[in-house]
Coordinates of C-alpha atoms in Angstrom, one line a residue:
Chain K
M1 CA 59.8 163.2 63.2
N2 CA 62.6 163.7 65.5
R3 CA 64.7 166.6 64.5
A4 CA 66.9 166.6 67.6
C5 CA 68.1 163.1 66.8
R6 CA 69.4 164.0 63.4
S7 CA 72.6 164.3 65.4
T8 CA 71.6 161.7 67.9
S9 CA 74.9 160.1 68.5
G10 CA 76.5 163.4 69.4
L11 CA 73.7 164.3 71.7
Y12 CA 74.0 161.1 73.5
R13 CA 77.7 161.7 74.1
Y14 CA 76.9 165.0 75.8
H15 CA 74.0 163.3 77.6
V16 CA 76.2 160.7 79.2
V17 CA 78.8 163.3 80.2
A18 CA 76.3 165.7 81.5
V19 CA 74.2 163.4 83.6
M20 CA 73.8 164.8 87.1
T21 CA 72.5 161.8 88.9
G22 CA 70.6 158.6 88.2
A23 CA 71.2 154.9 88.1
L24 CA 71.8 152.7 85.1
L25 CA 68.6 150.8 84.2
A26 CA 69.4 147.2 84.9
S27 CA 66.8 145.8 82.6
C28 CA 67.4 148.0 79.6
S29 CA 68.6 145.5 77.2
A30 CA 66.5 142.6 78.2
D31 CA 63.5 141.5 76.3
S32 CA 60.2 142.4 77.7
L33 CA 58.2 139.7 76.1
P34 CA 54.5 140.0 75.9
E35 CA 53.0 136.6 76.6
A36 CA 50.4 136.0 73.9
P37 CA 47.7 135.0 73.8
R38 CA 46.3 136.0 77.2
Q39 CA 43.2 137.2 78.8
Q40 CA 42.7 140.9 79.3
Q41 CA 43.5 142.3 82.7
S42 CA 42.9 145.6 84.3
V43 CA 45.8 148.0 84.2
V44 CA 46.2 150.7 86.8
A45 CA 47.0 153.9 85.1
R46 CA 49.0 156.7 86.6
T47 CA 46.0 158.9 86.6
T48 CA 42.5 158.7 85.2
P49 CA 40.7 161.5 83.4
P50 CA 37.6 163.0 85.0
P51 CA 34.3 161.5 83.9
P52 CA 33.4 163.0 80.5
T53 CA 30.7 165.5 79.9
P54 CA 27.6 163.7 78.6
T55 CA 27.9 163.6 74.8
R56 CA 25.7 165.5 72.5
P57 CA 25.0 163.6 69.3
A58 CA 23.7 165.1 66.2
A59 CA 20.0 165.6 66.2
S60 CA 17.8 162.8 64.8
P61 CA 16.2 162.4 62.4
S62 CA 18.7 163.7 59.9
P63 CA 17.8 166.5 57.5
A64 CA 16.0 165.3 54.3
L65 CA 18.4 164.5 51.5
S66 CA 15.9 165.3 48.7
G67 CA 14.6 168.1 46.5
A68 CA 15.5 169.6 43.1
G69 CA 17.7 172.4 41.8
A70 CA 18.7 175.0 44.4
Q71 CA 16.7 173.2 47.1
A72 CA 18.7 170.1 46.4
R73 CA 21.9 172.0 46.8
E74 CA 20.7 173.5 50.1
N75 CA 19.6 170.1 51.4
A76 CA 22.8 168.4 50.4
K77 CA 24.7 171.0 52.3
A78 CA 22.6 170.7 55.4
F79 CA 22.8 166.9 55.3
L80 CA 26.6 167.0 54.9
R81 CA 26.8 169.3 58.0
W82 CA 24.6 166.8 59.9
A83 CA 26.6 163.8 58.7
E84 CA 29.9 165.4 59.9
R85 CA 28.4 165.7 63.4
S86 CA 26.5 162.4 63.3
A87 CA 27.8 159.8 65.7
F88 CA 29.3 156.4 64.8
S89 CA 26.1 154.9 66.3
Q90 CA 24.0 156.9 63.8
R91 CA 25.8 155.5 60.8
E92 CA 23.0 153.3 59.6
E93 CA 20.5 156.1 59.9
A94 CA 22.7 158.2 57.7
R95 CA 23.2 155.4 55.2
A96 CA 19.5 154.8 54.8
Q97 CA 19.0 158.5 54.0
I98 CA 21.9 158.4 51.5
H99 CA 20.6 155.3 49.7
A100 CA 17.2 156.9 49.4
A101 CA 18.7 159.7 47.5
A102 CA 20.6 157.5 45.0
N103 CA 18.1 158.2 42.2
N104 CA 18.0 162.0 42.7
P105 CA 20.5 163.4 40.2
D106 CA 20.4 166.9 41.7
I107 CA 21.4 165.6 45.1
V108 CA 24.2 163.5 43.6
D109 CA 25.5 166.5 41.7
A110 CA 25.2 168.7 44.7
L111 CA 27.2 166.3 46.9
A112 CA 29.9 166.2 44.2
E113 CA 30.0 170.0 44.1
E114 CA 30.3 170.1 47.9
A115 CA 33.3 167.7 47.7
R116 CA 35.0 169.8 45.0
Q117 CA 34.6 173.0 47.0
A118 CA 35.7 171.5 50.2
Q119 CA 38.9 170.2 48.7
Q120 CA 40.6 173.6 48.9
V121 CA 39.4 174.7 52.3
D122 CA 38.7 171.8 54.6
H123 CA 40.2 168.4 53.8
S124 CA 38.1 166.5 56.4
R125 CA 34.9 167.9 55.0
A126 CA 36.0 166.9 51.4
L127 CA 36.6 163.3 52.6
V128 CA 33.2 163.1 54.2
A129 CA 31.5 164.5 51.1
I130 CA 33.2 162.0 48.8
G131 CA 32.3 159.2 51.2
I132 CA 28.7 160.2 51.1
L133 CA 28.8 160.5 47.3
G134 CA 30.2 157.0 47.0
E135 CA 27.7 155.7 49.5
T136 CA 24.8 156.7 47.2
A137 CA 26.0 153.8 44.9
S138 CA 24.3 155.9 42.2
P139 CA 25.5 155.3 38.6
R140 CA 25.4 159.1 38.3
A141 CA 28.1 159.3 41.0
V142 CA 30.6 157.3 38.8
E143 CA 31.5 160.2 36.6
H144 CA 32.0 162.5 39.6
L145 CA 34.2 160.0 41.4
R146 CA 36.1 159.3 38.2
A147 CA 36.9 163.0 37.9
L148 CA 38.0 163.1 41.5
L149 CA 40.1 160.0 41.1
W150 CA 42.1 161.1 38.2
Q151 CA 43.1 164.7 39.2
E152 CA 46.7 165.4 38.3
L153 CA 49.0 164.9 41.3
P154 CA 51.4 167.7 41.9
T155 CA 55.1 166.9 41.7
T156 CA 56.3 170.0 43.5
G157 CA 55.0 171.7 46.6
Q158 CA 55.7 172.0 50.3
L159 CA 58.0 169.2 51.6
V160 CA 56.8 168.2 55.1
D161 CA 58.3 165.2 56.9
G162 CA 59.5 163.9 53.6
E163 CA 56.4 164.2 51.5
I164 CA 54.9 166.8 49.3
I165 CA 51.9 167.8 51.4
E166 CA 49.8 168.9 48.5
R167 CA 50.3 165.6 46.8
S168 CA 49.5 163.6 49.9
A169 CA 46.3 165.6 50.4
L170 CA 45.2 164.8 46.9
E171 CA 46.2 161.2 47.1
M172 CA 43.8 160.8 50.1
I173 CA 41.0 162.4 48.1
E174 CA 41.6 160.1 45.2
A175 CA 41.8 157.1 47.5
K176 CA 38.5 158.0 49.0
A177 CA 37.0 158.4 45.5
V178 CA 38.2 154.9 44.5
S179 CA 36.6 153.4 47.6
G180 CA 33.3 154.8 46.3
L181 CA 33.8 153.4 42.9
A182 CA 34.6 150.0 44.3
Y183 CA 31.4 150.1 46.4
I184 CA 29.2 151.0 43.4
K185 CA 30.3 147.9 41.6
D186 CA 28.6 148.5 38.3
G187 CA 30.5 147.8 35.1
A188 CA 31.9 151.3 34.5
A189 CA 32.9 151.8 38.2
E190 CA 34.5 148.4 38.4
Q191 CA 36.6 149.0 35.3
E192 CA 37.8 152.3 36.8
V193 CA 38.9 150.5 40.0
L194 CA 40.9 147.9 38.1
R195 CA 42.4 150.6 35.9
A196 CA 43.4 152.5 39.1
V197 CA 45.1 149.3 40.4
A198 CA 47.2 149.2 37.3
E199 CA 47.7 152.7 36.1
H200 CA 47.2 155.2 38.9
P201 CA 50.4 157.2 39.5
S202 CA 50.0 156.9 43.3
F203 CA 51.0 153.7 45.0
H204 CA 48.6 154.7 47.8
V205 CA 45.7 154.9 45.4
R206 CA 46.7 151.7 43.7
A207 CA 46.8 149.9 47.0
E208 CA 43.5 151.3 48.1
A209 CA 41.9 150.3 44.9
A210 CA 43.0 146.8 45.4
A211 CA 42.0 146.7 49.0
F212 CA 38.5 148.0 48.3
Y213 CA 38.1 145.7 45.3
R214 CA 38.9 142.7 47.6
A215 CA 36.5 143.9 50.3
N216 CA 33.6 144.5 47.9
H217 CA 34.0 141.2 45.9
G218 CA 34.7 138.8 48.8
D219 CA 38.3 138.3 49.7
T220 CA 38.6 134.9 47.8
A221 CA 41.2 133.3 45.7
A222 CA 39.1 134.1 42.6
T223 CA 39.1 137.8 43.5
R224 CA 42.8 137.8 44.0
T225 CA 43.4 136.1 40.7
A226 CA 41.2 138.7 39.0
L227 CA 43.3 141.5 40.7
A228 CA 46.6 139.8 39.9
A229 CA 46.1 140.5 36.2
H230 CA 46.2 144.2 37.0
V231 CA 48.6 144.6 39.8
R232 CA 52.0 145.9 38.9
K233 CA 55.0 143.7 39.1
G234 CA 56.6 144.0 42.6
E235 CA 53.3 145.2 44.2
E236 CA 51.8 141.8 44.6
R237 CA 51.7 142.3 48.4
I238 CA 48.7 144.6 48.0
I239 CA 46.5 141.7 47.1
D240 CA 47.8 139.5 49.9
R241 CA 48.1 141.8 53.0
P242 CA 45.7 140.8 55.8
M243 CA 42.6 142.9 56.3
R244 CA 39.8 142.8 58.8
L245 CA 36.6 142.1 56.8
A246 CA 33.0 141.3 57.6
G247 CA 32.7 137.9 59.3
D248 CA 36.3 137.9 60.5
T249 CA 37.2 137.0 64.0
K250 CA 40.4 137.7 65.9
D251 CA 41.5 134.2 65.1
T252 CA 40.9 134.4 61.4
V253 CA 42.7 137.8 61.2
N254 CA 45.7 136.3 63.1
K255 CA 45.6 133.3 60.8
K256 CA 45.7 135.6 57.7
L257 CA 48.6 137.4 59.2
Q258 CA 50.6 134.2 59.7
D259 CA 49.8 133.1 56.2
Y260 CA 50.9 136.5 54.9
L261 CA 54.2 136.3 56.7
T262 CA 54.8 132.8 55.5
A263 CA 54.1 133.8 51.9
H264 CA 56.2 137.0 52.1
P265 CA 59.2 136.4 54.3
E266 CA 60.8 139.4 52.7
I267 CA 58.7 141.7 54.8
I268 CA 59.9 140.5 58.1
P269 CA 62.0 143.4 59.4
P270 CA 65.6 143.1 60.5
K271 CA 66.3 142.9 64.2
P272 CA 66.2 146.4 65.7
V273 CA 69.6 147.7 66.8
Q274 CA 69.8 148.7 70.5
L275 CA 72.2 151.4 71.5
P276 CA 74.5 151.1 74.6
P277 CA 72.6 151.9 77.8
K278 CA 73.2 155.3 79.3
E279 CA 72.5 156.9 82.6
K280 CA 69.2 158.8 83.1
K281 CA 69.3 162.5 83.6
A282 CA 68.3 164.1 86.8
K283 CA 64.6 164.7 87.5
V284 CA 63.7 168.4 87.3
E285 CA 60.3 169.5 88.4
P286 CA 58.7 172.0 86.0
P287 CA 58.1 175.5 87.6
A288 CA 54.7 176.2 89.0
D289 CA 52.4 177.3 86.2
P290 CA 49.0 179.1 86.1
V291 CA 46.0 177.1 84.9
P292 CA 44.1 177.9 81.7
T293 CA 41.0 180.1 81.8
Q294 CA 37.9 180.2 79.6
Chain B
M1 CA 84.3 183.6 70.7
R2 CA 82.7 187.0 70.7
S3 CA 81.2 186.5 67.2
K4 CA 79.7 183.2 68.4
L5 CA 78.2 185.0 71.4
T6 CA 76.7 187.6 69.1
L7 CA 75.3 184.9 66.8
A8 CA 73.8 183.1 69.7
V9 CA 72.1 186.3 71.0
A10 CA 70.9 187.1 67.5
L11 CA 69.4 183.6 67.1
L12 CA 67.8 184.0 70.5
L13 CA 66.2 187.2 69.5
I14 CA 65.0 185.8 66.2
G15 CA 63.5 182.9 68.1
S16 CA 61.7 185.2 70.5
A17 CA 60.4 187.3 67.6
Q18 CA 59.0 184.2 66.0
N19 CA 57.2 183.3 69.2
A20 CA 55.7 186.7 69.5
H21 CA 54.2 186.4 66.0
A22 CA 52.5 183.0 65.9
V23 CA 51.5 182.1 62.4
C24 CA 49.1 179.3 63.2
V25 CA 45.6 180.3 62.5
Q26 CA 43.7 181.3 65.7
N27 CA 40.3 182.0 64.2
D28 CA 39.2 178.9 62.3
S29 CA 38.7 175.2 62.8
S30 CA 37.9 172.2 60.6
A31 CA 34.6 170.4 60.3
A32 CA 36.1 167.5 62.2
E33 CA 37.2 169.8 65.0
W34 CA 33.8 171.3 65.3
A35 CA 32.1 167.9 65.2
L36 CA 34.2 166.6 68.1
W37 CA 33.8 169.9 70.0
N38 CA 30.0 169.7 69.7
T39 CA 30.0 166.4 71.5
H40 CA 31.2 168.0 74.7
G41 CA 30.9 171.8 74.3
C42 CA 33.7 172.6 76.6
D43 CA 34.5 169.9 79.2
W44 CA 36.2 172.2 81.8
N45 CA 37.2 169.4 84.2
F46 CA 38.9 167.7 81.3
V47 CA 40.7 170.9 80.3
L48 CA 42.2 171.4 83.7
W49 CA 43.2 167.7 83.9
A50 CA 44.7 167.7 80.4
D51 CA 46.6 170.9 81.1
D52 CA 48.3 169.0 84.0
V53 CA 48.9 165.6 82.5
Y54 CA 50.1 166.9 79.2
D55 CA 52.3 169.6 80.9
T56 CA 51.2 172.4 78.7
R57 CA 52.8 175.6 80.0
S58 CA 51.5 179.1 79.8
S59 CA 54.8 180.3 78.5
D60 CA 54.3 178.2 75.4
W61 CA 50.6 178.5 74.9
S62 CA 49.6 182.0 76.2
N63 CA 49.4 183.5 72.7
R64 CA 47.7 180.4 71.4
G65 CA 44.5 180.4 73.5
Y66 CA 45.7 179.3 76.9
Y67 CA 43.5 181.9 78.4
E68 CA 40.6 181.3 76.0
A69 CA 40.6 177.5 76.4
C70 CA 36.9 177.1 75.4
N71 CA 37.4 178.9 72.1
I72 CA 37.7 176.0 69.6
D73 CA 39.3 178.3 67.0
K74 CA 42.3 178.6 69.2
E75 CA 45.3 176.3 69.1
F76 CA 45.3 175.4 72.8
T77 CA 41.7 174.3 72.7
K78 CA 42.4 172.2 69.6
F79 CA 45.3 170.7 71.5
W80 CA 43.1 169.4 74.3
N81 CA 40.3 168.5 72.0
A82 CA 42.6 165.9 70.4
A83 CA 43.6 164.7 73.9
Y84 CA 39.9 164.3 74.7
L85 CA 39.6 162.0 71.7
I86 CA 42.6 159.9 72.9
H87 CA 41.2 159.5 76.4
Y88 CA 37.5 158.9 75.7
G89 CA 37.2 158.0 72.0
L90 CA 38.2 154.4 71.8
S91 CA 36.0 151.4 72.6
D92 CA 38.9 149.3 73.8
N93 CA 37.7 146.0 72.3
W94 CA 40.0 143.3 73.5
D95 CA 39.0 141.1 70.6
W96 CA 39.7 143.7 67.9
S97 CA 41.8 146.6 69.1
F98 CA 45.5 146.6 68.6
H99 CA 46.0 148.5 71.9
G100 CA 43.9 150.2 74.5
T101 CA 43.3 153.8 75.6
T102 CA 45.8 153.3 78.4
D103 CA 48.6 152.7 75.9
Y104 CA 47.9 155.7 73.8
E105 CA 47.5 158.0 76.8
Q106 CA 50.7 156.8 78.4
A107 CA 52.5 157.3 75.1
S108 CA 51.2 160.9 74.8
W109 CA 51.1 162.3 78.3
K110 CA 53.8 163.7 80.4
Y111 CA 54.5 161.0 82.9
D112 CA 57.8 159.1 83.1
S113 CA 57.0 155.4 82.6
E114 CA 58.0 152.5 80.5
Y115 CA 56.5 154.5 77.6
H116 CA 59.0 157.3 77.9
D117 CA 60.8 159.7 80.2
D118 CA 59.0 162.9 81.3
L119 CA 57.9 165.1 78.5
Y120 CA 55.9 168.3 78.0
H121 CA 53.9 169.6 75.0
K122 CA 54.4 172.8 73.2
A123 CA 53.4 174.3 69.9
S124 CA 55.5 175.5 67.0
D125 CA 55.1 177.8 64.0
D126 CA 57.6 175.9 62.0
M127 CA 55.7 174.5 59.0
S128 CA 58.5 172.2 57.9
F129 CA 57.3 169.4 60.2
V130 CA 54.1 168.0 61.7
G131 CA 55.5 167.2 65.1
Y132 CA 58.8 166.3 66.8
W133 CA 60.2 164.9 70.0
Q134 CA 63.3 166.6 71.3
W135 CA 65.6 165.5 74.0
Q136 CA 66.3 168.2 76.5
F137 CA 69.4 168.5 78.5
W138 CA 67.6 169.9 81.5
G139 CA 64.2 168.7 82.6
A140 CA 61.5 167.0 80.6
N141 CA 61.9 166.2 76.9
S142 CA 59.6 168.1 74.6
V143 CA 57.0 167.2 72.0
E144 CA 56.2 170.0 69.6
T145 CA 53.2 170.1 67.3
S146 CA 53.1 172.5 64.4
C147 CA 50.4 174.4 62.6
R148 CA 50.2 171.4 60.3
V149 CA 47.9 169.8 62.8
Y150 CA 46.0 172.8 63.9
N151 CA 45.1 174.9 60.8
A152 CA 41.7 173.9 59.3
T153 CA 43.0 174.0 55.8
E154 CA 45.9 171.6 56.5
V155 CA 45.4 167.9 55.5
Q156 CA 46.2 166.9 59.1
G157 CA 44.4 169.8 60.7
H158 CA 41.9 167.6 62.6
P159 CA 41.8 166.0 66.0
A160 CA 42.6 162.4 64.9
A161 CA 45.8 163.4 63.1
R162 CA 46.8 165.6 66.0
G163 CA 46.3 162.8 68.6
K164 CA 48.2 160.5 66.3
T165 CA 51.1 163.0 66.4
Y166 CA 51.1 163.0 70.2
V167 CA 51.4 159.2 70.1
H168 CA 54.0 159.2 67.4
E169 CA 56.2 161.7 69.1
G170 CA 55.8 160.1 72.4
W171 CA 57.0 156.9 70.8
H172 CA 60.3 158.5 70.0
G173 CA 60.4 158.9 73.7
W174 CA 59.9 155.2 74.0
Q175 CA 62.8 154.7 71.7
E176 CA 65.0 156.9 73.9
Q177 CA 63.8 155.2 77.1
H178 CA 64.8 151.8 75.8
Y179 CA 68.0 152.7 74.0
Y180 CA 66.9 152.5 70.4
S181 CA 67.8 155.2 67.9
T182 CA 65.2 158.0 67.9
D183 CA 65.8 158.6 64.2
H184 CA 63.6 157.3 61.4
I185 CA 65.4 155.7 58.5
N186 CA 66.3 157.9 55.5
G187 CA 64.0 157.4 52.5
P188 CA 62.9 156.8 50.0
V189 CA 63.8 153.2 50.7
G190 CA 62.0 149.9 49.9
N191 CA 58.3 150.6 50.0
C192 CA 58.7 153.9 51.8
S193 CA 58.3 156.7 49.4
A194 CA 59.0 159.6 51.8
S195 CA 62.3 161.4 51.5
G196 CA 64.7 162.0 54.3
N197 CA 64.3 161.0 58.0
A198 CA 60.8 159.6 57.7
C199 CA 60.7 155.9 57.1
D200 CA 60.2 153.0 59.5
Y201 CA 59.7 149.3 59.5
W202 CA 56.3 147.8 60.3
Y203 CA 56.5 145.0 62.9
W204 CA 53.4 143.0 62.2
H205 CA 51.6 141.6 65.3
G206 CA 48.3 139.9 65.7
I207 CA 45.2 141.0 67.5
S208 CA 45.4 140.6 71.3
A209 CA 49.2 140.1 71.1
F210 CA 49.7 142.8 73.7
L211 CA 47.7 143.3 76.8
F212 CA 46.2 146.8 77.1
G213 CA 48.8 148.7 79.0
E214 CA 51.7 146.7 77.6
M215 CA 52.3 148.2 74.3
W216 CA 55.6 149.4 75.6
K217 CA 56.9 145.8 75.8
W218 CA 59.1 144.4 73.1
T219 CA 61.5 141.6 72.1
S220 CA 64.9 142.3 70.9
D221 CA 64.4 140.2 67.8
G222 CA 61.6 142.5 66.6
T223 CA 58.8 140.0 66.9
Y224 CA 57.1 142.3 69.3
F225 CA 58.1 145.9 68.5
H226 CA 56.7 149.2 67.4
S227 CA 58.1 152.0 65.3
P228 CA 56.8 155.5 65.7
N229 CA 54.9 155.4 62.4
Q230 CA 53.4 152.1 63.3
A231 CA 52.2 153.5 66.7
S232 CA 50.6 156.3 64.6
V233 CA 48.8 153.9 62.3
E234 CA 47.6 151.6 65.1
Y235 CA 46.2 154.5 67.1
L236 CA 44.3 155.8 64.0
C237 CA 43.1 152.3 63.1
D238 CA 41.8 151.6 66.6
L239 CA 40.0 155.0 66.4
A240 CA 38.6 154.5 62.9
D241 CA 37.5 150.9 63.3
L242 CA 36.6 150.7 67.0
P243 CA 35.4 154.1 68.3
Q244 CA 33.0 154.9 71.0
G245 CA 29.5 155.2 69.6
W246 CA 29.4 159.0 70.0
V247 CA 32.5 159.8 68.0
P248 CA 31.4 161.9 65.0
G249 CA 31.8 160.7 61.4
A250 CA 33.9 163.8 60.5
V251 CA 36.5 162.5 62.9
L252 CA 36.5 158.9 61.8
T253 CA 36.6 159.4 58.1
P254 CA 39.9 161.4 58.0
A255 CA 41.4 159.1 60.7
A256 CA 41.1 156.1 58.4
S257 CA 42.3 158.1 55.4
I258 CA 45.5 159.3 57.1
A259 CA 46.1 155.9 58.6
N260 CA 46.0 154.2 55.2
L261 CA 48.1 156.8 53.6
L262 CA 50.8 156.4 56.2
S263 CA 50.5 152.6 56.0
D264 CA 51.2 152.7 52.3
Q265 CA 53.9 155.3 52.2
R266 CA 55.9 155.2 55.4
F267 CA 57.1 151.6 55.8
I268 CA 60.2 150.1 54.2
N269 CA 58.6 146.6 54.3
G270 CA 55.1 148.0 53.7
P271 CA 52.4 148.4 53.1
G272 CA 51.3 148.1 56.7
F273 CA 47.8 147.4 58.0
H274 CA 44.8 148.7 56.1
C275 CA 41.9 149.9 58.2
G276 CA 38.6 151.8 58.1
D277 CA 35.1 150.8 57.1
W278 CA 34.7 149.1 53.7
R279 CA 31.7 151.3 53.0
P280 CA 32.4 154.7 51.7
W281 CA 30.3 156.1 54.5

């Protein structure tokens, strides 16, 4: 957001009048065309950060995701804390543990409870918990994910940068839930995903449902045809937009993009409007400042 | 004239009073914050470096943890924690990434370059926005980030969303640098469902269309171009899809979620790109 520029044109007038020194940028209106495709080359940055401290990944092996009753609840909580800290490189280790718990109803229920509790206090934790719940691919998770998916979206709340923040938060939760349902792929879960494509009140959730359906069924013409029967009129782009999927290469993704732009010329944006060049303001060095302390 | 002077003094006092009573939470942090923090503990060399290259000033941050910069519950520590993610968190895969670390750091740090004129970072207690770039008559332009990206209970109160905000607001600086309007477009309009000054166009470009370090380049016809919301999504997608192996799951999951929300809701010609793993975890 740029609050200052709600009155941009006025500010620019003052800017031009008030400039102390500086030369007009000669190249300001010229294209600066990236020449594609090219080979990567090194770029000299203005400054480089110091070498990072060696990273400390989450401990392996992960906590057991097992048990019954209260023990299951404790173990699910411990696993969730571990998963939050686990590194991207530990993802397969985590997935193996999660899949091993698919037939443990107490664990599945405990993960769902963690997700519900986290929703109100830590959004990032809630997203992780719902992701793990979906990753179980357990039929028992379907009911939990369905409940998360169809929570009523608020129509009033705090307006931040043009959106009702409580609504956006819940839309992300519901989108995460639909990704789990699409992954489970049993009959009930699949029907829920297609129903979301057609009926969910959030465009974001409808779009996510379509995207995850495509990803989990193979992004083929048959998949898109199946989806087309459910997609709302005017929203057909959600079954055509290019996505990076397993097996894709840079060239196949770029080809998908070209095909998409050809099929949907209406999405090509208008030419950006450049404003008249103006002089740059004088450089002012910031005052000397103390450094932070621990 | 006198009444105007009185009003100005009153507004100044009100502003000062607000600064003295920061409302951002200074004793809590999200799971994602902690997860990232735990990878480095407190990288003090980085703190000092980031304090310099982000031009964070004691006058703006002293009541937000500037002098407790290793306390992750404090706002200043969260500030540089997100900067750490920008500078170290991406794998910079030329065959897959939209852009490289050098692009996102140049968009977000202080230095005058093709990415923007000089800027400095400060925090705000104003909860009506996430972040904003502001032209300054004297000295560097400012980027303010609000409690919305610091408080643990906020939907964007995690390092990925905070880093995204640095890139986004820095991109308003790019617009100013290259004489494009620094406003968004008023919505709702087209596919953008946000109201007010919040909508952009998505300028589709392929993979490897820009060299790393050349995200600032553009063509006047819009074939190669970035809007601020697009810069946000591309950073988040590069993080969510192509992180360094050590980046924690609690950072990546909300990064993909916020990217896809923005992609679906902020673009007049959207939806934009969809990213993130196809597995729920």
